[in-house]
Tab-separated table of C-alpha atoms and ligand atoms in Angstrom:
chain	number	residue	atom	x	y	z
P	223	MET	CA	110.325	106.573	87.789
P	224	ASN	CA	112.195	108.776	90.246
P	225	SER	CA	111.928	107.787	93.718
P	226	LYS	CA	112.547	111.402	95.265
P	227	TYR	CA	108.720	111.988	94.643
P	228	GLU	CA	105.661	110.257	96.167
P	229	VAL	CA	102.616	109.783	93.683
P	230	ILE	CA	99.236	111.091	94.742
P	231	ILE	CA	96.385	109.736	92.634
P	232	GLY	CA	92.800	110.396	93.009
P	233	LEU	CA	90.358	108.527	90.751
P	234	GLU	CA	86.751	109.452	89.345
P	235	VAL	CA	84.740	106.680	87.970
P	236	HIS	CA	81.539	107.161	86.052
P	237	VAL	CA	79.541	104.161	86.098
P	238	GLN	CA	76.498	103.659	83.937
P	239	LEU	CA	73.519	102.352	85.718
P	240	LYS	CA	71.633	99.297	84.435
P	241	THR	CA	68.200	100.545	84.181
P	242	ARG	CA	65.849	100.261	81.263
P	243	THR	CA	65.116	103.900	80.835
P	244	LYS	CA	66.984	107.160	81.052
P	245	LEU	CA	67.487	109.171	84.099
P	246	PHE	CA	64.577	111.673	83.547
P	247	CYS	CA	62.674	110.486	80.405
P	248	ALA	CA	61.259	107.170	79.224
P	249	CYS	CA	63.633	106.786	76.408
P	250	PRO	CA	65.388	103.395	76.253
P	251	ALA	CA	69.051	103.671	77.962
P	252	GLU	CA	70.424	100.766	75.884
P	253	PHE	CA	73.878	100.998	74.160
P	254	GLY	CA	74.101	100.949	70.208
P	255	GLY	CA	70.967	101.272	68.191
P	256	GLN	CA	70.603	103.900	65.136
P	257	PRO	CA	72.120	107.313	66.127
P	258	ASN	CA	69.401	109.752	67.303
P	259	THR	CA	66.544	107.236	67.748
P	260	ASN	CA	66.513	107.002	71.346
P	261	ILE	CA	65.563	110.420	72.109
P	262	CYS	CA	62.666	112.502	73.030
P	263	PRO	CA	62.076	116.418	73.776
P	264	ILE	CA	63.387	115.902	77.473
P	265	CYS	CA	66.696	114.361	76.764
P	266	SER	CA	67.494	116.157	73.703
P	267	GLY	CA	67.008	119.310	75.574
P	268	LEU	CA	64.051	121.138	74.068
P	269	PRO	CA	62.806	124.319	76.088
P	270	GLY	CA	60.221	123.961	78.457
P	271	VAL	CA	60.088	120.418	79.207
P	272	LEU	CA	60.244	118.730	82.768
P	273	PRO	CA	62.712	116.079	83.906
P	274	THR	CA	61.230	113.406	85.869
P	275	MET	CA	63.222	110.990	88.459
P	276	ASN	CA	63.723	107.629	87.506
P	277	GLN	CA	63.496	105.585	90.859
P	278	HIS	CA	65.263	102.473	89.615
P	279	ALA	CA	68.333	104.497	89.043
P	280	VAL	CA	68.191	106.064	92.728
P	281	ASP	CA	67.921	102.506	93.987
P	282	LEU	CA	70.780	101.177	92.151
P	283	ALA	CA	72.733	104.131	93.473
P	284	ILE	CA	71.722	103.512	96.766
P	285	LYS	CA	72.848	99.777	96.514
P	286	ALA	CA	76.240	100.969	95.290
P	287	GLY	CA	76.723	103.217	98.023
P	288	LEU	CA	75.878	100.863	100.647
P	289	ALA	CA	78.216	98.171	98.931
P	290	LEU	CA	81.050	100.690	99.203
P	291	ASN	CA	80.323	101.492	102.780
P	292	CYS	CA	78.845	104.768	102.330
P	293	GLN	CA	76.753	107.012	104.453
P	294	ILE	CA	73.319	107.307	102.449
P	295	SER	CA	72.190	110.981	102.808
P	296	GLU	CA	68.282	110.964	103.388
P	297	LYS	CA	68.168	114.106	101.618
P	298	SER	CA	70.341	115.090	98.492
P	299	SER	CA	69.795	117.262	95.599
P	300	PHE	CA	70.453	118.073	92.029
P	301	ALA	CA	72.352	121.139	90.256
P	302	ARG	CA	72.870	122.504	86.520
P	303	LYS	CA	76.689	122.106	85.656
P	304	HIS	CA	76.889	124.462	82.803
P	305	TYR	CA	79.215	123.979	79.829
P	306	PHE	CA	79.236	124.386	76.207
P	307	TYR	CA	79.636	121.283	74.113
P	308	PRO	CA	77.926	120.153	70.965
P	309	ASP	CA	76.811	116.734	72.689
P	310	LEU	CA	75.368	118.452	75.407
P	311	PRO	CA	72.223	120.016	73.917
P	312	LYS	CA	70.731	121.627	77.189
P	313	GLY	CA	73.938	123.541	77.738
P	314	TYR	CA	74.046	122.168	81.121
P	315	GLN	CA	74.201	118.758	82.959
P	316	ILE	CA	71.920	117.574	85.508
P	317	THR	CA	74.108	116.339	88.579
P	318	GLN	CA	74.625	116.354	92.272
P	319	TYR	CA	76.905	118.866	93.485
P	320	LYS	CA	76.781	120.369	97.179
P	321	GLU	CA	74.372	117.467	98.548
P	322	PRO	CA	75.630	114.055	96.873
P	323	LEU	CA	73.469	110.895	97.474
P	324	ALA	CA	76.168	109.136	99.443
P	325	ILE	CA	79.526	110.029	101.427
P	326	ASN	CA	82.304	108.683	103.320
P	327	GLY	CA	82.633	105.023	102.127
P	328	PHE	CA	85.751	102.955	101.250
P	329	VAL	CA	86.771	99.946	99.161
P	330	GLU	CA	89.394	97.630	100.614
P	331	ILE	CA	92.150	96.335	98.307
P	332	ASP	CA	94.852	94.079	99.542
P	333	GLY	CA	93.997	94.979	103.223
P	334	LEU	CA	94.268	98.670	102.459
P	335	LYS	CA	91.323	100.993	102.710
P	336	ILE	CA	90.884	103.441	99.804
P	337	SER	CA	88.522	106.236	100.916
P	338	ILE	CA	85.517	107.212	98.982
P	339	ARG	CA	84.703	110.744	99.147
P	340	ARG	CA	81.411	110.812	97.402
P	341	ILE	CA	78.940	109.065	95.080
P	342	HIS	CA	76.489	111.297	93.034
P	343	LEU	CA	73.921	110.640	90.503
P	344	GLU	CA	73.996	112.551	87.077
P	345	GLU	CA	72.809	112.144	83.429
P	346	ASP	CA	75.308	111.474	80.578
P	347	SER	CA	76.096	113.487	77.664
P	348	GLY	CA	75.682	112.439	74.242
P	349	LYS	CA	78.697	111.403	71.872
P	350	SER	CA	80.564	113.058	69.127
P	351	ILE	CA	82.017	111.132	66.480
P	352	HIS	CA	84.890	112.756	64.498
P	353	SER	CA	86.237	111.738	61.160
P	354	PRO	CA	88.958	113.679	59.209
P	355	THR	CA	86.162	115.735	57.251
P	356	GLU	CA	83.279	115.886	59.395
P	357	SER	CA	81.789	115.568	63.004
P	358	LEU	CA	78.602	113.725	63.782
P	359	ILE	CA	76.385	113.982	67.174
P	360	ASP	CA	74.467	111.267	68.615
P	361	PHE	CA	72.031	112.048	71.426
P	362	ASN	CA	71.057	108.328	72.263
P	363	ARG	CA	73.297	108.476	75.253
P	364	CYS	CA	72.131	111.928	76.568
P	365	GLY	CA	70.427	111.342	79.864
P	366	VAL	CA	71.327	107.907	80.277
P	367	PRO	CA	72.110	107.488	84.375
P	368	LEU	CA	75.439	107.421	85.812
P	369	ILE	CA	77.074	107.361	89.059
P	370	GLU	CA	80.076	109.051	89.707
P	371	ILE	CA	82.331	107.649	92.463
P	372	VAL	CA	85.210	109.802	93.710
P	373	THR	CA	88.083	108.562	95.865
P	374	GLU	CA	90.326	110.741	98.403
P	375	PRO	CA	93.806	111.249	96.773
P	376	GLU	CA	94.910	108.024	98.572
P	377	ILE	CA	96.244	105.773	95.593
P	378	ARG	CA	99.950	105.863	95.577
P	379	SER	CA	100.843	103.835	92.167
P	380	PRO	CA	99.445	102.885	88.864
P	381	ASP	CA	99.146	99.437	89.824
P	382	GLN	CA	97.298	100.256	92.964
P	383	ALA	CA	95.068	102.469	90.633
P	384	VAL	CA	94.182	99.427	88.395
P	385	LYS	CA	93.798	97.317	91.282
P	386	TYR	CA	91.000	99.701	93.093
P	387	LEU	CA	89.328	99.989	89.432
P	388	GLN	CA	89.223	95.997	89.137
P	389	THR	CA	87.775	95.726	92.596
P	390	LEU	CA	85.349	98.495	91.925
P	391	ARG	CA	84.383	97.139	88.682
P	392	GLN	CA	83.856	93.353	90.440
P	393	ILE	CA	81.545	94.971	93.046
P	394	MET	CA	79.356	96.772	90.714
P	395	ARG	CA	78.984	93.584	88.560
P	396	TYR	CA	78.157	91.707	91.542
P	397	LEU	CA	75.606	93.877	92.689
P	398	ASP	CA	74.146	94.061	89.082
P	399	VAL	CA	74.267	97.619	89.117
P	400	SER	CA	76.049	97.818	85.847
P	401	ASP	CA	77.612	95.750	83.263
P	402	CYS	CA	80.798	97.873	83.545
P	403	GLU	CA	82.017	97.303	79.991
P	404	MET	CA	84.816	99.721	79.388
P	405	GLU	CA	84.428	99.333	75.621
P	406	LYS	CA	80.805	100.369	75.817
P	407	ALA	CA	81.570	103.125	78.008
P	408	HIS	CA	79.754	101.722	80.963
P	409	PHE	CA	82.835	102.173	83.216
P	410	ARG	CA	85.008	105.332	82.664
P	411	CYS	CA	87.891	106.439	84.893
P	412	GLU	CA	89.495	110.130	85.083
P	413	PRO	CA	92.326	109.970	87.504
P	414	ASN	CA	93.859	113.001	88.690
P	415	ILE	CA	97.672	113.031	89.469
P	416	SER	CA	100.450	115.059	91.137
P	417	LEU	CA	103.724	114.428	92.998
P	418	ARG	CA	105.267	115.877	95.711
P	419	PRO	CA	108.667	115.614	97.103
P	420	ILE	CA	108.868	112.637	99.829
P	421	GLY	CA	108.293	114.239	103.140
P	422	GLN	CA	106.500	117.250	102.168
P	423	LYS	CA	102.913	117.473	103.267
P	424	GLN	CA	101.365	120.049	100.870
P	425	PHE	CA	99.997	118.489	97.634
P	426	GLY	CA	101.763	119.522	94.378
P	427	VAL	CA	99.878	120.783	91.432
P	428	ARG	CA	97.627	118.189	89.721
P	429	THR	CA	96.732	117.336	86.190
P	430	GLU	CA	93.747	115.312	85.273
P	431	LEU	CA	93.722	112.403	82.438
P	432	LYS	CA	90.841	111.900	80.083
P	433	ASN	CA	89.969	109.442	77.394
P	434	LEU	CA	91.385	106.400	79.126
P	435	ASN	CA	89.141	103.310	77.422
P	436	SER	CA	90.912	100.230	79.134
P	437	LEU	CA	92.618	99.383	82.482
P	438	ASN	CA	95.681	99.130	80.555
P	439	SER	CA	95.341	102.752	79.121
P	440	VAL	CA	94.859	103.843	82.551
P	441	HIS	CA	98.315	102.114	83.723
P	442	GLN	CA	100.175	103.476	80.671
P	443	ALA	CA	98.652	106.971	80.865
P	444	LEU	CA	99.686	107.042	84.696
P	445	GLU	CA	103.177	105.910	84.270
P	446	PHE	CA	103.547	108.643	81.345
P	447	GLU	CA	102.323	111.319	83.470
P	448	ILE	CA	104.456	110.372	86.438
P	449	ASN	CA	107.458	110.500	84.201
P	450	ARG	CA	106.550	113.635	82.632
P	451	GLN	CA	105.820	115.283	85.825
P	452	SER	CA	109.044	114.064	87.501
P	453	LYS	CA	111.064	115.327	84.518
P	454	ILE	CA	109.778	118.850	84.884
P	455	LEU	CA	110.113	118.918	88.740
P	456	ASP	CA	113.827	117.400	88.457
P	457	THR	CA	114.737	120.526	86.292
P	458	GLY	CA	113.388	122.989	88.499
P	459	GLY	CA	110.172	123.380	86.129
P	460	VAL	CA	106.690	124.268	87.139
P	461	ILE	CA	103.400	121.712	86.695
P	462	VAL	CA	100.578	123.466	84.921
P	463	GLN	CA	97.333	122.460	86.078
P	464	GLU	CA	95.387	121.132	83.176
P	465	THR	CA	93.422	118.318	81.635
P	466	LEU	CA	95.020	116.128	79.254
P	467	PHE	CA	94.021	113.849	76.840
P	468	TRP	CA	95.411	110.318	76.332
P	469	ASP	CA	96.267	109.384	72.853
P	470	GLU	CA	96.047	105.489	72.638
P	471	GLN	CA	97.665	105.080	69.681
P	472	ASN	CA	100.918	107.066	70.134
P	473	ARG	CA	100.708	106.453	74.150
P	474	VAL	CA	101.298	110.195	75.001
P	475	ALA	CA	98.996	112.490	76.722
P	476	GLY	CA	98.234	116.017	75.389
P	477	THR	CA	96.894	119.195	76.662
P	478	MET	CA	93.112	119.168	75.983
P	479	ARG	CA	92.130	122.063	78.154
P	480	GLY	CA	93.641	124.441	80.850
P	481	LYS	CA	92.763	124.960	84.485
P	482	GLU	CA	89.147	124.468	85.560
P	483	GLU	CA	87.650	125.164	88.784
P	484	SER	CA	84.143	124.387	89.925
P	485	GLU	CA	83.319	128.340	89.502
P	486	ASP	CA	83.744	127.747	85.871
P	487	TYR	CA	80.778	125.830	85.515
P	488	ARG	CA	78.346	128.367	87.328
P	489	TYR	CA	76.471	125.624	89.267
P	490	PHE	CA	73.194	126.584	90.534
P	491	PRO	CA	70.191	124.378	92.050
P	492	GLU	CA	68.042	122.538	89.486
P	493	PRO	CA	64.662	124.302	89.830
P	494	ASP	CA	63.043	121.401	87.865
P	495	LEU	CA	63.705	118.740	90.442
P	496	PRO	CA	62.568	118.694	94.037
P	497	VAL	CA	65.049	117.785	96.761
P	498	LEU	CA	65.559	113.932	96.538
P	499	VAL	CA	64.170	112.312	99.963
P	500	LEU	CA	64.958	108.730	100.749
P	501	ASN	CA	63.273	107.108	103.262
P	502	ARG	CA	65.017	105.023	105.872
P	503	GLU	CA	62.852	101.944	105.104
P	504	ASN	CA	63.751	101.863	101.683
P	505	ILE	CA	67.298	102.230	102.467
P	506	ASP	CA	67.059	99.337	104.955
P	507	ASN	CA	65.282	97.172	102.288
P	508	ILE	CA	67.923	97.665	99.679
P	509	LYS	CA	70.510	96.811	102.357
P	510	ASN	CA	68.920	93.447	103.276
P	511	THR	CA	68.968	92.303	99.485
P	512	LEU	CA	72.499	93.062	99.079
P	513	PRO	CA	74.141	89.746	97.465
P	514	LEU	CA	77.182	88.447	99.242
P	515	LEU	CA	80.078	90.663	97.908
P	516	PRO	CA	83.364	89.126	96.333
P	517	TRP	CA	85.307	89.610	99.880
P	518	GLN	CA	82.655	87.960	101.752
P	519	ARG	CA	82.464	85.040	99.513
P	520	LYS	CA	86.405	84.882	99.390
P	521	LYS	CA	86.282	84.433	103.212
P	522	ILE	CA	83.763	81.697	102.990
P	523	LEU	CA	85.643	79.836	100.286
P	524	LYS	CA	88.764	80.094	101.904
P	525	GLU	CA	87.411	79.066	105.625
P	526	LYS	CA	84.758	76.628	104.772
P	527	TYR	CA	86.536	74.863	101.745
P	528	ASN	CA	90.222	75.568	102.581
P	529	LEU	CA	90.846	76.571	98.779
P	530	SER	CA	94.156	78.434	97.811
P	531	GLU	CA	94.028	82.420	97.433
P	532	ASN	CA	94.962	81.855	93.772
P	533	ILE	CA	91.775	79.349	92.851
P	534	VAL	CA	89.508	81.534	94.810
P	535	ASN	CA	90.415	84.384	93.089
P	536	ILE	CA	89.666	82.890	89.818
P	537	ILE	CA	86.198	81.391	90.924
P	538	LEU	CA	85.078	84.850	92.181
P	539	GLU	CA	86.243	86.762	89.051
P	540	THR	CA	82.303	87.172	88.091
P	541	LYS	CA	79.318	86.350	90.135
P	542	GLU	CA	78.189	83.983	87.431
P	543	PHE	CA	81.313	81.755	87.669
P	544	ALA	CA	81.220	82.082	91.686
P	545	ASP	CA	77.193	81.001	91.355
P	546	TYR	CA	78.226	78.007	89.169
P	547	PHE	CA	80.668	76.721	91.576
P	548	VAL	CA	78.317	77.009	94.255
P	549	GLU	CA	75.531	74.963	92.481
P	550	THR	CA	77.898	72.303	91.244
P	551	ILE	CA	79.247	71.749	95.008
P	552	LYS	CA	75.709	71.373	95.973
P	553	LEU	CA	75.457	68.167	93.907
P	554	CYS	CA	79.161	67.086	94.066
P	555	ASP	CA	80.524	67.106	97.708
P	556	ASP	CA	84.232	67.764	96.977
P	557	ALA	CA	84.813	71.433	96.614
P	558	LYS	CA	88.333	70.988	95.720
P	559	LEU	CA	87.918	68.854	93.106
P	560	VAL	CA	85.089	71.037	91.682
P	561	ALA	CA	87.502	73.986	92.016
P	562	ASN	CA	90.162	72.399	90.175
P	563	TRP	CA	87.813	71.448	87.261
P	564	LEU	CA	86.464	74.827	87.187
P	565	VAL	CA	89.801	76.901	86.631
P	566	THR	CA	91.347	74.526	84.288
P	567	GLU	CA	89.231	72.446	82.142
P	568	VAL	CA	86.100	74.511	82.337
P	569	LYS	CA	88.029	77.866	82.108
P	570	ALA	CA	89.931	76.512	79.155
P	571	VAL	CA	86.764	76.082	77.272
P	572	LEU	CA	85.521	79.402	77.937
P	573	ASN	CA	88.569	80.937	76.881
P	574	ASP	CA	89.043	78.721	73.812
P	575	LYS	CA	85.364	79.789	72.752
P	576	SER	CA	85.584	83.391	74.084
P	577	ILE	CA	82.389	82.869	75.909
P	578	SER	CA	81.145	83.587	79.687
P	579	ILE	CA	80.005	80.833	82.125
P	580	ASN	CA	76.549	81.723	81.256
P	581	GLU	CA	77.139	80.661	77.619
P	582	PHE	CA	78.472	77.131	78.780
P	583	ASN	CA	76.621	74.349	77.434
P	584	ILE	CA	77.212	72.050	80.558
P	585	ILE	CA	75.274	72.681	83.535
P	586	PRO	CA	76.297	72.577	86.813
P	587	LYS	CA	73.980	69.325	87.492
P	588	GLU	CA	75.771	67.649	84.571
P	589	LEU	CA	79.580	68.551	85.581
P	590	ALA	CA	78.669	67.229	89.275
P	591	ASN	CA	77.371	64.020	87.519
P	592	LEU	CA	80.756	63.873	85.568
P	593	LEU	CA	82.760	64.423	88.717
P	594	ASN	CA	80.938	62.050	90.948
P	595	LEU	CA	81.525	59.316	88.412
P	596	LEU	CA	84.948	60.026	88.971
P	597	ARG	CA	84.968	60.153	92.706
P	598	ALA	CA	83.034	56.862	92.798
P	599	GLN	CA	86.103	55.532	91.003
P	600	LYS	CA	83.617	54.462	88.124
P	601	ILE	CA	86.028	55.957	85.617
P	602	THR	CA	89.510	57.025	85.526
P	603	GLY	CA	90.590	60.867	85.441
P	604	THR	CA	92.034	60.529	81.722
P	605	VAL	CA	88.553	59.078	80.629
P	606	ALA	CA	86.759	62.048	82.858
P	607	LYS	CA	88.661	64.771	80.561
P	608	GLU	CA	87.694	62.788	77.300
P	609	ILE	CA	83.977	62.663	78.514
P	610	PHE	CA	84.046	66.291	79.276
P	611	THR	CA	85.416	67.052	75.906
P	612	ASP	CA	82.501	65.139	74.280
P	613	MET	CA	80.041	66.742	76.483
P	614	VAL	CA	81.299	70.233	75.181
P	615	LEU	CA	80.975	69.080	71.604
P	616	THR	CA	77.929	66.976	71.579
P	617	ASN	CA	75.655	68.248	74.526
P	618	LYS	CA	75.451	64.680	75.830
P	619	THR	CA	75.244	63.757	79.406
P	620	ALA	CA	78.186	62.131	81.182
P	621	THR	CA	76.085	58.849	81.605
P	622	GLU	CA	75.044	58.779	78.188
P	623	ILE	CA	78.536	58.991	76.758
P	624	VAL	CA	79.925	56.622	79.405
P	625	ASN	CA	77.313	54.082	78.339
P	626	GLU	CA	77.558	54.577	74.657
P	627	LYS	CA	81.183	54.209	74.815
P	628	GLY	CA	81.432	51.409	77.265
P	629	LEU	CA	83.971	53.754	79.546
P	630	PHE	CA	83.176	52.361	83.098
P	631	LEU	CA	86.126	51.059	84.854
P	632	SER	CA	86.333	47.121	84.449
P	633	ASN	CA	86.393	45.037	87.327
P	634	ASP	CA	86.974	42.110	85.039
P	635	ASP	CA	90.461	40.651	85.900
P	636	SER	CA	90.482	38.637	82.771
P	637	LEU	CA	90.534	41.856	80.864
P	638	LEU	CA	93.519	42.869	82.999
P	639	ILE	CA	95.493	39.635	82.616
P	640	LYS	CA	95.021	39.199	79.102
P	641	SER	CA	96.033	42.913	78.328
P	642	ILE	CA	99.303	42.617	80.248
P	643	ASP	CA	100.168	39.322	79.014
P	644	GLU	CA	99.873	40.793	75.559
P	645	VAL	CA	102.059	43.943	76.483
P	646	LEU	CA	104.536	41.845	78.079
P	647	THR	CA	105.133	39.707	75.084
P	648	GLU	CA	104.828	42.612	72.502
P	649	ASN	CA	107.611	44.198	74.583
P	650	ALA	CA	110.085	41.523	75.570
P	651	ASP	CA	113.192	44.152	75.154
P	652	ILE	CA	111.319	46.213	77.553
P	653	VAL	CA	110.664	43.529	80.173
P	654	ALA	CA	114.311	42.535	79.899
P	655	LYS	CA	115.593	46.092	80.555
P	656	TYR	CA	113.353	46.054	83.869
P	657	LYS	CA	114.724	42.843	84.821
P	658	SER	CA	118.371	44.212	84.345
P	659	GLY	CA	117.502	46.640	87.084
P	660	LYS	CA	116.049	49.617	85.108
P	661	THR	CA	112.920	49.639	86.794
P	662	SER	CA	111.914	53.235	85.545
P	663	VAL	CA	110.536	51.461	82.188
P	664	ILE	CA	107.407	50.115	84.038
P	665	SER	CA	105.720	53.480	83.270
P	666	PHE	CA	106.138	52.377	79.486
P	667	LEU	CA	104.265	49.232	80.110
P	668	ILE	CA	101.533	50.925	82.315
P	669	GLY	CA	100.923	53.118	79.283
P	670	ALA	CA	100.910	50.384	76.877
P	671	VAL	CA	98.141	48.437	78.827
P	672	LEU	CA	96.332	51.738	79.384
P	673	GLN	CA	96.121	52.178	75.884
P	674	LYS	CA	94.908	48.790	74.861
P	675	THR	CA	92.219	49.053	77.693
P	676	HIS	CA	91.114	52.510	76.684
P	677	GLY	CA	90.855	53.728	79.989
P	678	LYS	CA	88.838	51.053	81.567
P	679	LEU	CA	91.384	50.136	84.292
P	680	THR	CA	93.266	52.402	86.653
P	681	PRO	CA	97.224	52.894	86.440
P	682	GLN	CA	97.291	51.682	89.854
P	683	LYS	CA	95.643	48.651	89.328
P	684	ILE	CA	97.589	47.897	86.089
P	685	LYS	CA	101.007	48.578	87.715
P	686	ASP	CA	100.039	46.222	90.819
P	687	LYS	CA	99.413	43.280	88.270
P	688	ILE	CA	102.244	44.000	86.208
P	689	LEU	CA	104.864	43.784	89.361
P	690	GLU	CA	103.108	40.720	90.477
P	691	LYS	CA	103.718	39.226	87.013
P	692	LEU	CA	107.294	40.479	86.762
G	818	ZN	ZN1	64.392	111.041	76.391
């Protein structure tokens, strides 16, 4: 990227709200289903039907607005945004235009505040499915509730854009406002981007990118567009204001349509919906039920438990994982030990099986039991890991496995002495090496005793006894 220019990025993100039904009718809002089965006269745009507001969608939008530090408008209104497209049967989309539900918020990323200009409620369109020979339309998604979250053009790099999106998605998931699965189009991002010579105040001409299906695509498409625009500016060319379509496969952006201004949409107030009036009490109720957000939890984990930034970030990745941690430390009073086990052993199983913590078969209570055995020095660390693997495979509890296999640490000195005597006799050559001054070989002897006693003795105890014997 050419360092002569400053990169200016603004992001519009569509988040699908987690409601059971659509925004203006009682059809199911769920993803999937046979095409054109979750529809009715209202969402398929038949003439003369009336939309009715889904209160749950309004509440979720308020929740999102509050968590993003916005002012919630006690009065907001709906408008019709007109455009012709086969997957928009009414010929217009009901959205909020002049009076959005929430304004003037911010999201903090790495100590930097990214301003949120507005959040508004709107309905989704249907979906077109194109093949080389035909185009199909599925109206199931028509009328599914969305919020659009618009930032000020304050983002300065593709990395920052991705970080903002990750943070936003994490907050939406903590709130349970949306599942935010990009592959199901619950979370869609449309960046606009322009360059300006460093030092210049006036913004350059911007382009908009569409069809970004993953955070990876967002990053790649932004890099592509920064390069394209800086090459044009370098040769004295002019950037054309347009909407670009990201071609995932070939990693290039192509023109989708030309300059678009709001006048093109012929917005006018939606005559079938009253002004949306929110009562203060309801807003305050929602405020009081907001869960602890990732940044609030981060502060607690770092200050109260003295955990490292890296470990805290992994624990907070999802609310469910963070909750699992909290449940476990209620029963095992060693936050560092629990945190280490979660980010290594537990995480490895989740990754290996491609499952979430909700699908993990060991409940917090059972993990706490296992770790408590370790803390009480009833088992060794190596044995704890073996038991953990068994628990994952067999669904048995730690106590059951320990009892069945006789894995408790032994206080039986005769076992210790007998095993050491055997190992020393079997490894006379190693013993000779040790005696000639090569003291590092002792770890081999400890290992041999550990193996013989199947983890029933701690390495330290074995080492002390071997040193005594030698
Ligand atoms: Zn419907």
